[in-house]
Short mmCIF file of C-alpha atoms in Angstrom, two decimals:
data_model
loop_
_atom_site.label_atom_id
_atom_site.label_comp_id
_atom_site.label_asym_id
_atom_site.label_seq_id
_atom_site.Cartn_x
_atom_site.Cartn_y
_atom_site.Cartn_z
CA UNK H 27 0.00 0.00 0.00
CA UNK H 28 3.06 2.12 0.77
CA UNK H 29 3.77 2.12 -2.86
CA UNK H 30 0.50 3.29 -4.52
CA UNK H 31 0.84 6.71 -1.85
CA UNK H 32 4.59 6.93 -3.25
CA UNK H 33 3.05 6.77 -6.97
CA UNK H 34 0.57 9.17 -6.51
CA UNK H 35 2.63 11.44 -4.63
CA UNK H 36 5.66 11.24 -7.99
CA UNK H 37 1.82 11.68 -10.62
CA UNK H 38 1.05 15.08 -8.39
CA UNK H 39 4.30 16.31 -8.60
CA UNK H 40 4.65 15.89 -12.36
CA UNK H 41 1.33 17.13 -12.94
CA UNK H 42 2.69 19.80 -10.43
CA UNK H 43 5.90 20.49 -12.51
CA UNK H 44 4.65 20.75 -15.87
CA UNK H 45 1.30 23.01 -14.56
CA UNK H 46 3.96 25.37 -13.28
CA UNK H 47 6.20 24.76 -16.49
CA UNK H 48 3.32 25.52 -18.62
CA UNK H 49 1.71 28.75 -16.55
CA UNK H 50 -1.75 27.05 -16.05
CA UNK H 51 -3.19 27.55 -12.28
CA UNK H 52 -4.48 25.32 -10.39
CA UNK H 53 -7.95 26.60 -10.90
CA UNK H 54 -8.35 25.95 -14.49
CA UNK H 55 -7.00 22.05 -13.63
CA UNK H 56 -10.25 21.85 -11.06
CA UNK H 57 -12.67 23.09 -13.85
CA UNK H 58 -10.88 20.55 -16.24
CA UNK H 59 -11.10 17.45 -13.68
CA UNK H 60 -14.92 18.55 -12.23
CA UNK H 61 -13.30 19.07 -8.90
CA UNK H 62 -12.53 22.15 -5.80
CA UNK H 63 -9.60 23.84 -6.13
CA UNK H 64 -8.09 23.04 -2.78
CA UNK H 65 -8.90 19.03 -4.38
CA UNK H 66 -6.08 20.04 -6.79
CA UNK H 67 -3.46 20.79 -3.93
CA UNK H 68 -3.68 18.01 -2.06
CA UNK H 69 -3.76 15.40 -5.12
CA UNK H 70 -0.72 17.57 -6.44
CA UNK H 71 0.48 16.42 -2.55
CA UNK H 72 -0.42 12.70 -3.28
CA UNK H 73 -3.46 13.52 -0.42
CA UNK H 74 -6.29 13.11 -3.04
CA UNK H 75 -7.08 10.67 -5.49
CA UNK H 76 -7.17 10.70 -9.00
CA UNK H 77 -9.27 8.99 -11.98
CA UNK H 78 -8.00 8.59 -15.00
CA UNK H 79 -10.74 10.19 -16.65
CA UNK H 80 -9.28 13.36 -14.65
CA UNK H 81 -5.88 12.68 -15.52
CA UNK H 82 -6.83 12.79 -18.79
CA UNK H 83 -8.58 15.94 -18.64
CA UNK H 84 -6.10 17.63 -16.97
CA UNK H 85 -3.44 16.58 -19.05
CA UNK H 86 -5.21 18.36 -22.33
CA UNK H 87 -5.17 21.31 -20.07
CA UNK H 88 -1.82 20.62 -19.90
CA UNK H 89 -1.18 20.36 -23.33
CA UNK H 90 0.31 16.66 -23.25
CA UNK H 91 -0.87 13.40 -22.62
CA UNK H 92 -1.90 11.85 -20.07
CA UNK H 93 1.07 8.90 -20.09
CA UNK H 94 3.10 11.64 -20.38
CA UNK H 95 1.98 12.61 -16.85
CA UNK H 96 2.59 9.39 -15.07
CA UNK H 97 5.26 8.29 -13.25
CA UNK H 98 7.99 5.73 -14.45
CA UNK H 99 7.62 2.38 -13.91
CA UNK H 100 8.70 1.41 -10.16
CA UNK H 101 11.28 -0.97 -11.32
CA UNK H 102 12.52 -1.56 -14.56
CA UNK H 103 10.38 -4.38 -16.31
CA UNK H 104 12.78 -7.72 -16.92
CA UNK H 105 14.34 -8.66 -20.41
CA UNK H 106 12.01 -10.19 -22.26
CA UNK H 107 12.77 -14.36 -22.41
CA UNK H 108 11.25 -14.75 -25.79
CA UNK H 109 12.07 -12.69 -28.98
CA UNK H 110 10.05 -11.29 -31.53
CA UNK H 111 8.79 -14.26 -33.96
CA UNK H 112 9.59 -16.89 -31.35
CA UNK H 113 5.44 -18.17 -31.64
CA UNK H 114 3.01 -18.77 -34.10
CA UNK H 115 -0.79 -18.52 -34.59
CA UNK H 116 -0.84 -20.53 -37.23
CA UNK H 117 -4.62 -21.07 -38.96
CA UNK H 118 -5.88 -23.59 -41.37
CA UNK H 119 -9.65 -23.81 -43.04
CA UNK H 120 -11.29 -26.99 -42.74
CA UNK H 121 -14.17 -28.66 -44.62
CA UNK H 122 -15.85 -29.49 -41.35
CA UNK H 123 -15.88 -29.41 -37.80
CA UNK H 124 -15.14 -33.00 -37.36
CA UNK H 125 -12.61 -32.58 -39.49
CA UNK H 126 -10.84 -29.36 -37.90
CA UNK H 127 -11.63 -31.09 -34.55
CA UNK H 128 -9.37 -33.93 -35.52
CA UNK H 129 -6.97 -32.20 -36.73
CA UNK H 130 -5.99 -29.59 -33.75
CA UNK H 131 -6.75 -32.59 -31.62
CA UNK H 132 -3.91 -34.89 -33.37
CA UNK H 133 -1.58 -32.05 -32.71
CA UNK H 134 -2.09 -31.28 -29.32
CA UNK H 135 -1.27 -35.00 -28.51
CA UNK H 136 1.61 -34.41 -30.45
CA UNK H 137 2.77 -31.27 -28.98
CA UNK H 138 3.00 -29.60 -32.17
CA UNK H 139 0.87 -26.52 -30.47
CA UNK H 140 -0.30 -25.36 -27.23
CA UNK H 141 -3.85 -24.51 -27.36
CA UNK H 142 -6.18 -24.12 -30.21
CA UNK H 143 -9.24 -22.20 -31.38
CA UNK H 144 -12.23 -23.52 -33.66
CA UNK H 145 -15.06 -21.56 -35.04
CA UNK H 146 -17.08 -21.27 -38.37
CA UNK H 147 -16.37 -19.06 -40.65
CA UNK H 148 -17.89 -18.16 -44.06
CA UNK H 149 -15.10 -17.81 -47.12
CA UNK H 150 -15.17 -16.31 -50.56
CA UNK H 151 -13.24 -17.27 -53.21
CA UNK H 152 -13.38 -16.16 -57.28
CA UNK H 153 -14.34 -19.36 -59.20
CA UNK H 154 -13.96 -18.65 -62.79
CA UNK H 155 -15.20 -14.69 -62.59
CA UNK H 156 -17.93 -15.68 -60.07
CA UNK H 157 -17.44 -15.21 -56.21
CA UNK H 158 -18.11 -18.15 -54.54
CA UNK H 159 -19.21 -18.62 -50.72
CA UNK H 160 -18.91 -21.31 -48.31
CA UNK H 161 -19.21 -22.43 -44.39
CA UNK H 162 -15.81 -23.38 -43.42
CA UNK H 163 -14.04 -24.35 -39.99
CA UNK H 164 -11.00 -22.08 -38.94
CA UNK H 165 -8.25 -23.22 -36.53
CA UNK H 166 -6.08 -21.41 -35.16
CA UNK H 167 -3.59 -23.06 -33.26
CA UNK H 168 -0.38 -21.27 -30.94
CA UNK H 169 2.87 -22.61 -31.53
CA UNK H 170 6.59 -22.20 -31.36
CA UNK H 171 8.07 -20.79 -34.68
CA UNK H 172 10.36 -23.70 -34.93
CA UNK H 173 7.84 -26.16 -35.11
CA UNK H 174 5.77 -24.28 -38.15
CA UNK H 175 7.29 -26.14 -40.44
CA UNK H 176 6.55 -29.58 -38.87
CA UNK H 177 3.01 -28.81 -37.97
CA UNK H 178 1.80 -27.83 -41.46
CA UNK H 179 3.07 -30.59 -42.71
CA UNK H 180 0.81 -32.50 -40.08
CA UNK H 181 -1.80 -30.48 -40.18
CA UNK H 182 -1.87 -30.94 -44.33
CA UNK H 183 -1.21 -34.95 -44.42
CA UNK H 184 -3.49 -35.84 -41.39
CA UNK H 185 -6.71 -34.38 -43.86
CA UNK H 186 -6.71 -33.85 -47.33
CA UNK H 187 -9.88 -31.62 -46.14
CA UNK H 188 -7.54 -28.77 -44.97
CA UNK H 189 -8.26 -25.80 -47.57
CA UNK H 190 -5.45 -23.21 -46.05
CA UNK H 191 -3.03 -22.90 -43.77
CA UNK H 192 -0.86 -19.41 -43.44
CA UNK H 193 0.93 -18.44 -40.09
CA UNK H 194 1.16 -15.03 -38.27
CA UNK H 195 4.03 -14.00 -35.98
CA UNK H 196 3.75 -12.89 -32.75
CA UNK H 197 5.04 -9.89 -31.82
CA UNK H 198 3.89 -9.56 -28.23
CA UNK H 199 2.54 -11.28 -25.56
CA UNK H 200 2.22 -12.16 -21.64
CA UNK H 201 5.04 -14.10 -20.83
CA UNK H 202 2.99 -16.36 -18.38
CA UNK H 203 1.59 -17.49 -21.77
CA UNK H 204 4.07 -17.69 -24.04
CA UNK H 205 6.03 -20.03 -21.32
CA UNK H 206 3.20 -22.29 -21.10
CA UNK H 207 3.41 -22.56 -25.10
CA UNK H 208 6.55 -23.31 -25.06
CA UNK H 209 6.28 -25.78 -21.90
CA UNK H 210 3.00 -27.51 -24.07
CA UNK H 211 5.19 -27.88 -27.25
CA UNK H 212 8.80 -29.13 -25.90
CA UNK H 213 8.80 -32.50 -26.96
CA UNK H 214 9.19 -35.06 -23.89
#
């Protein structure tokens, strides 16, 4: 608890700092966050509060944003364990449920991917000059990059009803998750 009164004390003296930087009184930051003037000294003190919605407003007073107002991180965040492009969403279209069902389900046993999504989706394609639609099953199944290459090939000789399959790099993401996915996929 000690630590959220530190961090709002460090937000009311930026928002301190650049109101006296800029020239704006504390007056026109109470009619900007709805509040009493004497509200704006003692959350400029870390005494009082502040919503975000007010931090916002008073930062467009302010003439920044509202990020710009807040206070660095209180530690610096660790190095990242996984690089850019380390995982996979890699999808497929299926013919059928069943048939996308089996699919995801033969590589989960075979730890080719974490976790997996199904749902129906409806796909056009041009047919000769004429568009053509169709009910379809997507999966989209999380994976490590390395294994992409091993997982199509899977995915494509386990059903000759898999239309499409086209992976997307991650470029982000919790790292909670990402070690599970790589815990799911490392081969015993």
């Amino acid at each position: 608890m000690t630590e959220i009164f530190a961090r709002q004390r460090m937000l009311g003296a930026r928002i301190r700092a650049r109101r006296r930087e800029t020239g704006v009184n504390q007056a026109a930051l109470a009619e900007a966050a709805g509040k009493a003037q004497s509200w704006v000294s003692r959350m400029e003190r870390g005494a009082a509060p502040l919503e975000f919605s007010q931090l916002e407003a008073i930062a467009k007073v302010l003439g920044c944003r509202a990020a710009d107002l807040l206070p660095p991180p209180a530690s610096s965040p660790a190095p990242p364990r996984w690089k850019n492009r380390d995982f996979v969403v890699l999808s497929s279209v299926h013919a059928s449920e069943a048939n996308a069902r089996e699919v995801v389900g033969g590589a989960l046993r075979e730890r080719l991917a974490a976790g997996a999504q199904i749902y129906p989706v409806v796909s056009a394609r041009d047919a000769d000059g004429e568009v053509v639609f169709a009910t379809e099953w997507k999966a989209e199944l999380m994976t490590r990059a390395d294994l992409v290459e091993p997982l199509t090939t899977f995915m494509t000789h386990q059903s000759h009803h898999v239309t499409g399959v086209v992976g997307v790099t991650i470029s982000s993401g919790a790292l909670p998750h990402l070690d599970w996915v790589n815990t799911q996929t490392t081969s015993d």
